[in-house]
CSV table of C-alpha atoms and ligand atoms in Angstrom, one decimal:
chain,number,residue,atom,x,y,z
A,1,UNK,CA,9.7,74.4,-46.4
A,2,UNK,CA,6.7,75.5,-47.8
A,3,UNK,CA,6.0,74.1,-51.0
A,4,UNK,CA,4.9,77.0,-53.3
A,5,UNK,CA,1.9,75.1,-55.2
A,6,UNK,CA,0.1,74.5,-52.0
A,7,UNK,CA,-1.2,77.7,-50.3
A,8,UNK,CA,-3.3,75.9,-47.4
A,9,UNK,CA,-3.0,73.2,-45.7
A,10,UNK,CA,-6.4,70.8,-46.1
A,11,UNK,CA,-7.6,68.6,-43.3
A,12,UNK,CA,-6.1,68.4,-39.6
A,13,UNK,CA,-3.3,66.6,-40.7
A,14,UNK,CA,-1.2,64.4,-38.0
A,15,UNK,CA,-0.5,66.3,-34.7
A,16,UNK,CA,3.2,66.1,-34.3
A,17,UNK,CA,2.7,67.0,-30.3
A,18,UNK,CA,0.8,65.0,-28.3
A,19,UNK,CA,-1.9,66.9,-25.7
A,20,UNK,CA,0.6,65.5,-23.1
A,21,UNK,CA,3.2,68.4,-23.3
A,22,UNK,CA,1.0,70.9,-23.6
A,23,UNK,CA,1.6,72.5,-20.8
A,24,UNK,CA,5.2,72.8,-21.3
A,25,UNK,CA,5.2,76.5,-22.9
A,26,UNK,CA,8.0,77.9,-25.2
A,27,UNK,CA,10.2,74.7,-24.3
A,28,UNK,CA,10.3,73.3,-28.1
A,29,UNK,CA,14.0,71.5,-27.5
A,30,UNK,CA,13.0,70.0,-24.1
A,31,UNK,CA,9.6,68.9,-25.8
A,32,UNK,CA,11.5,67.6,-28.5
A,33,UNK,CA,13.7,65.6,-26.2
A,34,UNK,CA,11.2,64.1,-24.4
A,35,UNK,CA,9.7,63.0,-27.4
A,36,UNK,CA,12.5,61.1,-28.1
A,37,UNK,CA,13.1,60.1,-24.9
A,38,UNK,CA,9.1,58.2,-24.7
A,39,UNK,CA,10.2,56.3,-27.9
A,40,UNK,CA,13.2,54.9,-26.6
A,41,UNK,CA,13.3,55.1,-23.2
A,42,UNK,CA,16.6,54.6,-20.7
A,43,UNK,CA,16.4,54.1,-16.7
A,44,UNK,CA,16.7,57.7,-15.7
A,45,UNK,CA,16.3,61.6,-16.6
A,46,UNK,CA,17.2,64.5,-15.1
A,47,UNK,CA,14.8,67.7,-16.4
A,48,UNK,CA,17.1,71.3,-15.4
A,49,UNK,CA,16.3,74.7,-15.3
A,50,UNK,CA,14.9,77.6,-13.5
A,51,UNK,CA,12.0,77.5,-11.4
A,52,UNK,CA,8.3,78.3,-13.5
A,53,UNK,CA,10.2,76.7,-16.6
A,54,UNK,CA,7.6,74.1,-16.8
A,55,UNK,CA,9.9,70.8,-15.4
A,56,UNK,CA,7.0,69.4,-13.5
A,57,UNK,CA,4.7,69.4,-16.6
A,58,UNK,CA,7.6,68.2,-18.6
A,59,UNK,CA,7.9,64.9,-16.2
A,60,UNK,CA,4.2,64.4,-16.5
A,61,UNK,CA,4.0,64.3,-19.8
A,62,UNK,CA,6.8,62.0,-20.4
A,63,UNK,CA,5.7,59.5,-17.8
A,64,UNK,CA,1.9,59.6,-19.0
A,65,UNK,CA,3.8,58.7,-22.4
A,66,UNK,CA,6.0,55.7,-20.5
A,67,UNK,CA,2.5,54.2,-18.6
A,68,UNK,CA,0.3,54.7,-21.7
A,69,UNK,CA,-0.1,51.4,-23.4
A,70,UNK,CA,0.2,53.0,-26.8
A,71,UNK,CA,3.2,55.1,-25.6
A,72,UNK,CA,1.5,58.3,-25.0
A,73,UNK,CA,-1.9,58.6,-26.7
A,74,UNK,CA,-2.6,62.1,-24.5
A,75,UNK,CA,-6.0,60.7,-24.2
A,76,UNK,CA,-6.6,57.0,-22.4
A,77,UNK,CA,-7.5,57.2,-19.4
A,78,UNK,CA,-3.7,56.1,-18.4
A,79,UNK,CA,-2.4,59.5,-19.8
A,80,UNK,CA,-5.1,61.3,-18.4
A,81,UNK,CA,-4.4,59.8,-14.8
A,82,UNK,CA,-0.7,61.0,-15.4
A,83,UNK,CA,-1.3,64.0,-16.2
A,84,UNK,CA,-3.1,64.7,-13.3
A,85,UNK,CA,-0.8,63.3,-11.3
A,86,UNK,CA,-3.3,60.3,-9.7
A,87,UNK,CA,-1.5,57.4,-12.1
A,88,UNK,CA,-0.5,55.0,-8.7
A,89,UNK,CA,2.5,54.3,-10.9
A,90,UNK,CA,3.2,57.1,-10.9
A,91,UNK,CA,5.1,58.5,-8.1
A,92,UNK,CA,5.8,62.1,-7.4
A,93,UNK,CA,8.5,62.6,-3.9
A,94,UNK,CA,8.9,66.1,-3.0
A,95,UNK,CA,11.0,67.2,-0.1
A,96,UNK,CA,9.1,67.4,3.2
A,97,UNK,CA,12.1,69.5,4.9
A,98,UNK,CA,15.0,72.2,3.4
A,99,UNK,CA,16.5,69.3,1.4
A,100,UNK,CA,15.4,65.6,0.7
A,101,UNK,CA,17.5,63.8,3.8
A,102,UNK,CA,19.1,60.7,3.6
A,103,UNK,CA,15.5,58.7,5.3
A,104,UNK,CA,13.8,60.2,2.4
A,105,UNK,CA,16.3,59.3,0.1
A,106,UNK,CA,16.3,55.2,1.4
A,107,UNK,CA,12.5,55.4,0.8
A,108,UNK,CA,12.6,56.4,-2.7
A,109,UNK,CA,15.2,53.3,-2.9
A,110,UNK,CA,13.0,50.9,-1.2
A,111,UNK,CA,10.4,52.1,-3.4
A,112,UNK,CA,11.8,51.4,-7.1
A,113,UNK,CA,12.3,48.2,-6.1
A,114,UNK,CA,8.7,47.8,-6.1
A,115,UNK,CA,6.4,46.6,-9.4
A,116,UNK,CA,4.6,48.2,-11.0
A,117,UNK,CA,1.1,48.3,-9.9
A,118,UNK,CA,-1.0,49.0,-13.7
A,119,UNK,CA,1.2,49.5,-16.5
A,120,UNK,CA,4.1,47.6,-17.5
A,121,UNK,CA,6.4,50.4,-15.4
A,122,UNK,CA,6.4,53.1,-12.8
A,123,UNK,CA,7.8,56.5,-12.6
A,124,UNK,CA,9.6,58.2,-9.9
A,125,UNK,CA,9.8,61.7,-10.0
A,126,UNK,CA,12.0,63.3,-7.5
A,127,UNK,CA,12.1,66.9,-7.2
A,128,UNK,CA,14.6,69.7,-6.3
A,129,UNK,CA,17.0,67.2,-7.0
A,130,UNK,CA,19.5,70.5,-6.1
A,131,UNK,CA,19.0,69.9,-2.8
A,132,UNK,CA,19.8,66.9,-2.3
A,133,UNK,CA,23.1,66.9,-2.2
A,134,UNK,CA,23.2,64.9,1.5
A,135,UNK,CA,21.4,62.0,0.2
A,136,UNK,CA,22.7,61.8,-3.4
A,137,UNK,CA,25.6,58.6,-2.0
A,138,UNK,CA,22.2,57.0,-1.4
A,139,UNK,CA,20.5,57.7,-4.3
A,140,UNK,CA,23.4,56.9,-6.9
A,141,UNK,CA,23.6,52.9,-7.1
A,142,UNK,CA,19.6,53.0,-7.5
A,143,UNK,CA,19.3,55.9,-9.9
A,144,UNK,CA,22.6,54.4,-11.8
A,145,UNK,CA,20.3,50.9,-12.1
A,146,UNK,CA,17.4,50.8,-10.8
A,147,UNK,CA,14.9,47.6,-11.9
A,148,UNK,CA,14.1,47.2,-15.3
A,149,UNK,CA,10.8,48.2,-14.7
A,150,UNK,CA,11.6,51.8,-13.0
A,151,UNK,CA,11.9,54.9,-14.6
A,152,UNK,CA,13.5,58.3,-12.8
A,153,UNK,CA,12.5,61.4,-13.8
A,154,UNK,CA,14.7,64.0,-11.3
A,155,UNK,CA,14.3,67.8,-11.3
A,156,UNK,CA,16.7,70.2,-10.5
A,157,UNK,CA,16.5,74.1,-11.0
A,158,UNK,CA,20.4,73.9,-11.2
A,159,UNK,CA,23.6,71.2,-11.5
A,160,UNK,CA,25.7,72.3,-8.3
A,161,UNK,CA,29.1,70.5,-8.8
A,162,UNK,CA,28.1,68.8,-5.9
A,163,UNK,CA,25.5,66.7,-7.8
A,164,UNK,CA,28.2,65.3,-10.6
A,165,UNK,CA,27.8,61.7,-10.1
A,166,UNK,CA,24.0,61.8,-10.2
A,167,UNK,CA,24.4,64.2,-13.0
A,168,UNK,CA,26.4,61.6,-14.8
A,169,UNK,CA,24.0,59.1,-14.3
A,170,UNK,CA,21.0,60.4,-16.2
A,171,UNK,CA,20.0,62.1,-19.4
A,172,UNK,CA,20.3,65.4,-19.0
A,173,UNK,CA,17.1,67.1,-20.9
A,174,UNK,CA,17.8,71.2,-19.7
A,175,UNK,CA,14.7,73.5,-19.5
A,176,UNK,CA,15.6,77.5,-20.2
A,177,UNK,CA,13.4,80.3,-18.9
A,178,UNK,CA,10.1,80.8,-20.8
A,179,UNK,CA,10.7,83.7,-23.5
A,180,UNK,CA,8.3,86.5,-23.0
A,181,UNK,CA,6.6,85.6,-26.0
A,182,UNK,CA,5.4,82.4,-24.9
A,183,UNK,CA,4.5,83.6,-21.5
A,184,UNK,CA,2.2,86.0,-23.2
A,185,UNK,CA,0.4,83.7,-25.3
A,186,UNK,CA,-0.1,81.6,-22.2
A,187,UNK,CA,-1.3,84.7,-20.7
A,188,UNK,CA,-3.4,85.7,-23.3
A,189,UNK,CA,-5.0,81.7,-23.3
A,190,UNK,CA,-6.1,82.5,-19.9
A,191,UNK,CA,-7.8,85.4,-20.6
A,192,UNK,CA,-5.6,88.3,-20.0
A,193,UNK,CA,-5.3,91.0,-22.2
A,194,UNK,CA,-2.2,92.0,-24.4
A,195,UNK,CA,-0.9,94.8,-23.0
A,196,UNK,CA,-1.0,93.5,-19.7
A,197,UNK,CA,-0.1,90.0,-20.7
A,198,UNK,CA,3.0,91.9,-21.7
A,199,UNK,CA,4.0,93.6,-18.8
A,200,UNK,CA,3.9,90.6,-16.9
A,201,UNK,CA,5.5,88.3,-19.3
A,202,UNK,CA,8.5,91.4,-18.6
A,203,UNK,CA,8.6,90.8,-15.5
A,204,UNK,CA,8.1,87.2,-15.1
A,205,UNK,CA,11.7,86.7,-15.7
A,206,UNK,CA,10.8,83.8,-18.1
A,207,UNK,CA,9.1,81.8,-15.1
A,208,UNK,CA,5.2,80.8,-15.4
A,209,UNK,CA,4.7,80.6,-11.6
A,210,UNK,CA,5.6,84.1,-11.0
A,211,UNK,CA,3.5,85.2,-14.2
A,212,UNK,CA,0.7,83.5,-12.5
A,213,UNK,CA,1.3,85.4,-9.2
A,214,UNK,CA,1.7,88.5,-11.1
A,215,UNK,CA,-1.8,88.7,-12.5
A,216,UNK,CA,-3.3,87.9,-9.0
A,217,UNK,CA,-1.5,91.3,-7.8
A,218,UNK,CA,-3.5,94.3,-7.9
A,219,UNK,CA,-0.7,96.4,-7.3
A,220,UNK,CA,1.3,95.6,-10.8
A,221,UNK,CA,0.8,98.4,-12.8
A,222,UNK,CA,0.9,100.7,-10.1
A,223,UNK,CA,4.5,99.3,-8.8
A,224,UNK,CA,5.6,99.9,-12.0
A,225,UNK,CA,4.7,103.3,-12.6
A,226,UNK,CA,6.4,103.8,-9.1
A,227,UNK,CA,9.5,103.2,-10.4
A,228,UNK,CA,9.0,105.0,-13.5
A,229,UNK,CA,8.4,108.2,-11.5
A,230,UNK,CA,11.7,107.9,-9.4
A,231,UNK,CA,14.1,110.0,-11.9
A,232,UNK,CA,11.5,112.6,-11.9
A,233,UNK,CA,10.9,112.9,-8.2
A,234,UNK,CA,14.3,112.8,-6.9
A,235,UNK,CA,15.2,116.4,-6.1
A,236,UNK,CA,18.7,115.9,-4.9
A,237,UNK,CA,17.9,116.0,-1.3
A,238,UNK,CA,18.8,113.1,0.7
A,239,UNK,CA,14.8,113.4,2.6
A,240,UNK,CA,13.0,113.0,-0.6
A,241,UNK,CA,15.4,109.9,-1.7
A,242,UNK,CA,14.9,108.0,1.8
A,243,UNK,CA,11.4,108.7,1.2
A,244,UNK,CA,11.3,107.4,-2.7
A,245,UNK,CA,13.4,104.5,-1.1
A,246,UNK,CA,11.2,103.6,1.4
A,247,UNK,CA,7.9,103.7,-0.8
A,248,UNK,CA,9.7,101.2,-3.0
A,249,UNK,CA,10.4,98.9,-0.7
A,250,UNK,CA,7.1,99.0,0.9
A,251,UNK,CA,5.2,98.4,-2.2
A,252,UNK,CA,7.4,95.3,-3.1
A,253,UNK,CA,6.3,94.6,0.6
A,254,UNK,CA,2.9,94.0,-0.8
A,255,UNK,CA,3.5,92.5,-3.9
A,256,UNK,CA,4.1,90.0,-1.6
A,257,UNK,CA,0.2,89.3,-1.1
A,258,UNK,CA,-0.6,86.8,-3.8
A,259,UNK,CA,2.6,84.7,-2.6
A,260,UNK,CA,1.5,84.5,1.0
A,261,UNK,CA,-2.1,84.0,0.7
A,262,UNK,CA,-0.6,80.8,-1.8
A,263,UNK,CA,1.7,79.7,1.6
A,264,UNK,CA,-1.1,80.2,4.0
A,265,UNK,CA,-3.3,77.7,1.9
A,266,UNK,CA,-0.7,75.0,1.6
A,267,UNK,CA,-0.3,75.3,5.1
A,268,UNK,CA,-4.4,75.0,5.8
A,269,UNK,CA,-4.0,71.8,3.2
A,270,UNK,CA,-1.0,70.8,5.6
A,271,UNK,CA,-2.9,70.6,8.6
A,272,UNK,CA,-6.3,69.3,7.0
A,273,UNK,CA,-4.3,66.1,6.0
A,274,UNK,CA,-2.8,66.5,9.7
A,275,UNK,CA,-6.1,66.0,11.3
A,276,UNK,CA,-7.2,63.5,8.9
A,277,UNK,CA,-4.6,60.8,9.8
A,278,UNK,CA,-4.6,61.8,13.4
A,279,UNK,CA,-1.4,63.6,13.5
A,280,UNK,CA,-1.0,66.5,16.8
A,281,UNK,CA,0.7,68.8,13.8
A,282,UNK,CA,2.1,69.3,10.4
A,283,UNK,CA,5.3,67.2,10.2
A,284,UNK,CA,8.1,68.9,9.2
A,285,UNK,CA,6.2,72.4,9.6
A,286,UNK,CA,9.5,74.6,10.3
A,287,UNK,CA,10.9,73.8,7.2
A,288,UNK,CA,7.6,74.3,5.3
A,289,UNK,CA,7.9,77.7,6.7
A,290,UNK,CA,11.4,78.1,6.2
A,291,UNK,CA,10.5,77.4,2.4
A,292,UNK,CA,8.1,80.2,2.3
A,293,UNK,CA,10.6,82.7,3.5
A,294,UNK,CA,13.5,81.8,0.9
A,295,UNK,CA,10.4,81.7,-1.4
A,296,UNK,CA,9.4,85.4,-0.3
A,297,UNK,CA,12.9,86.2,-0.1
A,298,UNK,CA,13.1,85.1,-4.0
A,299,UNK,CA,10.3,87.2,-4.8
A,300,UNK,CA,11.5,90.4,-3.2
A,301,UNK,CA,14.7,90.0,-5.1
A,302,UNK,CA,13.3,89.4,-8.3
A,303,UNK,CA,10.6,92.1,-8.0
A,304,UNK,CA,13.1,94.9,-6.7
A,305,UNK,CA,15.5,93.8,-10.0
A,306,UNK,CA,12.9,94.2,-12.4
A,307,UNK,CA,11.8,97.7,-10.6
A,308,UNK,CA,15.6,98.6,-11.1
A,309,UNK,CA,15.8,97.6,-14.9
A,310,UNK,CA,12.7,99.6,-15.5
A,311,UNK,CA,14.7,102.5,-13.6
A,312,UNK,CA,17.8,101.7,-15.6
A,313,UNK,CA,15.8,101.9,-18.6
A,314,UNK,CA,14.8,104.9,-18.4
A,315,UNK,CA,18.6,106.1,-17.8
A,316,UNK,CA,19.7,104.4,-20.7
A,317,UNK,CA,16.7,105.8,-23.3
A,318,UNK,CA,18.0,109.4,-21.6
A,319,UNK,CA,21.8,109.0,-22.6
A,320,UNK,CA,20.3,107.5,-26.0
A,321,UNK,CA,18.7,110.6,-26.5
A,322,UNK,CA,21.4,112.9,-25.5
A,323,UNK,CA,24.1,111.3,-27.2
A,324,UNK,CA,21.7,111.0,-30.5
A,325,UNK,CA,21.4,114.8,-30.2
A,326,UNK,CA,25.1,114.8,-31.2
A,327,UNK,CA,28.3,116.8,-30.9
A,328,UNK,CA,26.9,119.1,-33.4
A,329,UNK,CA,23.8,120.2,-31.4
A,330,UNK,CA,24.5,122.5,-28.9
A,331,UNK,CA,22.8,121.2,-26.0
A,332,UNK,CA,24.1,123.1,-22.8
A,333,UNK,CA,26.2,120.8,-21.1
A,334,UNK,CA,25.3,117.7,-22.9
A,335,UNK,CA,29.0,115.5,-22.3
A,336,UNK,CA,28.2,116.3,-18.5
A,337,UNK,CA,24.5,114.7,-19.3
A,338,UNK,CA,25.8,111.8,-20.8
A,339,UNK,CA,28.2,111.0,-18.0
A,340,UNK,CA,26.0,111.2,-15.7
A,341,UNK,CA,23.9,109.1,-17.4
A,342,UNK,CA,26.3,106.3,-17.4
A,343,UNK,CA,26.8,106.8,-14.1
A,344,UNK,CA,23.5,106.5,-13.0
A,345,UNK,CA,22.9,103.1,-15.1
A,346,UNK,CA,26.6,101.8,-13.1
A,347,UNK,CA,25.2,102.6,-10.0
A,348,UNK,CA,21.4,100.4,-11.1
A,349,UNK,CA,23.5,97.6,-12.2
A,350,UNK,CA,25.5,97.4,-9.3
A,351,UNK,CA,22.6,97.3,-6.9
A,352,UNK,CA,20.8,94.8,-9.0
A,353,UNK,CA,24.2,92.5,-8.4
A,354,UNK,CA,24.3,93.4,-4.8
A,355,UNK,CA,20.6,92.0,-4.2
A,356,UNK,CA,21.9,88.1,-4.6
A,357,UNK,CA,23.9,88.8,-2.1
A,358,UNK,CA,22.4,88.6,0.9
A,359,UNK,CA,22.1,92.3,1.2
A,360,UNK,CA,19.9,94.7,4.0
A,361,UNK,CA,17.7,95.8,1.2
A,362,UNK,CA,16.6,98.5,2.6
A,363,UNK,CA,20.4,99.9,3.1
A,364,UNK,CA,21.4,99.1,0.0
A,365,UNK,CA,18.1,100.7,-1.8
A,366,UNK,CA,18.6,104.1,0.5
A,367,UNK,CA,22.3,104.5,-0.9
A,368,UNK,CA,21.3,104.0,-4.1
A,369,UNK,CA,18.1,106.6,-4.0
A,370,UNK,CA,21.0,108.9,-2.4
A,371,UNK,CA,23.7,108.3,-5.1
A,372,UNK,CA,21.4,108.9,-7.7
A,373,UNK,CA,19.9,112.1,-6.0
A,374,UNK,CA,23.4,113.3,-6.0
A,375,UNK,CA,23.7,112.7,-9.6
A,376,UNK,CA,20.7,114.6,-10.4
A,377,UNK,CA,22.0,118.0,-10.6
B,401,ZN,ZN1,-2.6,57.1,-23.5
């Protein structure tokens, strides 16, 4: 509480939030957990929530606070090496395939049996922990007690029922998706301006790396005035909706730029390090690839919902306005108006459950230009 006698505050005063979490946006409970968790530290976390919610960061920070001799300064160069990622103690093991497999999983074992190399622990930070549901009987004993001297930090994006025992073994420290208004301060620190910074932070879905993707797409603004112009064009004839269908889809198509341009550069990193240890190929390339497509896959999905809430929108500010207008006014057919309204928005929210599923997009986006067509008149 403020107390009423002092109106400013003089001097920097203590800084209750070290530089090392900084780059965990709009996460205040997870940050505050963390916190915690550097003061008194057990033998393992697990850091869950969606993707772009700012886990890596999060495990970063908290094991630049672990090697740190003063437990977390944000500036030695111990925390500075964490941050970055280049700490030798710390180490981060990402999945070379579809899932961390059970060889994988005996390596991370062998390796927190290991000491510590610098600081007075190490950190093993094993991601997309949801995946790993194969090797998780070899994980458990390690992760349940691993050395005194190791530290686990695993990140999941969910907690499958599959993962219970692994789940039961840590402290759980759950990440939520970034809310808009965080996303567009973070925007806005990098340079982008409100209004924009808004519009992405919209359609972000509360996920930083998409944000980022977002304002590398030149095509944003125009994508979303697409969609804003669907209620308008469709004339009831089933050639115009296959055509409004059709543009849709293909300029989700090329939203796709910024994310494939990102998976062609991994893959030119891939086979630099290739050649550099003498290796005939990427190891492990099909699933690399494989990743990108579930990773495109994700970003169709997501882009195609947020196209059909900004349709749905609009359906929803129309039956505002109609049944605002009232019983009294005598608007020519307006019950009929308002029905169809609803209708219209059932019809959105349906398709936008329908995508998860493993739908043909393009089938599924054609009927709905079509039932809304018919629903026009
Ligand atoms: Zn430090």
């Amino acid at each position: 509480m403020a107390d009423p006698g002092r109106t400013e505050v003089t001097g920097p005063g203590p800084v209750p939030v070290p530089a090392l979490f900084d780059e965990v946006v709009g996460q205040p409970r997870a940050v505050g957990q963390l916190m915690a968790a550097a003061r008194r530290p057990v033998h393992a976390y697990l850091l869950h929530g969606p993707p772009g919610s700012g886990k890596r960061a999060g495990a970063r920070g908290l094991a630049a606070a672990l090697l740190c001799p003063q437990g977390g300064c944000g500036e030695c160069n111990t925390c500075r090496r964490a941050l970055a990622g280049t700490h030798p103690d710390l180490v981060v093991v990402e999945r070379t395939g579809a899932s961390l497999d059970v060889d994988e999983a005996r390596a991370i074992v062998v390796r927190a049996q290991r000491r510590p190399l610098e600081a007075s622990r190490q950190v093993l930070v094993v991601t997309d922990v949801h995946l790993a549901v194969k090797s998780v009987p070899a994980l458990l004993k390690t992760v349940e007690e691993p050395p005194p001297a190791t530290v686990f930090i695993l990140l999941a994006d969910d907690l499958p029922p599959t993962l219970a025992t692994i789940v039961s073994r840590c402290v759980l420290v759950p990440f939520d998706p970034v809310p808009d208004a965080a996303v567009v301060d973070w925007l806005m620190a990098r340079g982008v301006e409100r209004a924009h910074a808004g519009s992405v932070a919209r359609a972000s879905g509360g996920r930083l790396d998409r944000a980022l993707l977002l304002i590398s797409d030149a095509g944003f603004v125009a994508r979303q005035d697409q969609w804003r112009s669907v209620p308008s064009r469709l004339d009831g004839t089933g050639a115009v909706a296959a055509e409004v269908s059709n543009e849709l889809l293909t300029s989700v198509d090329e939203g796709l730029a910024p994310l494939r341009e990102l998976h062609s550069q991994e893959l030119a990193t891939l086979a630099e390090q290739a050649e550099q240890v003498g290796a005939r190929g990427i190891q492990g390339r099909r699933q690399v690839e494989d990743r990108h497509k579930r990773e495109e896959r994700r970003w169709r999905t997501e882009d195609l919902r947020f196209g059909l809430a900004i349709l749905s929108g609009m359906f929803r500010d129309r039956l505002v306005a109609v049944t605002e207008s009232g019983p009294t006014s005598v608007t020519p057919g307006g019950a009929g108006e308002s029905h169809r309204a609803v209708r219209q928005i059932e019809a959105i929210d349906h398709a936008s459950e329908a995508l998860g599923r493993n739908v043909n997009e393009s089938l599924l986006m054609d009927a709905l230009m079509v039932a809304l067509s018919g629903m026009t008149e």
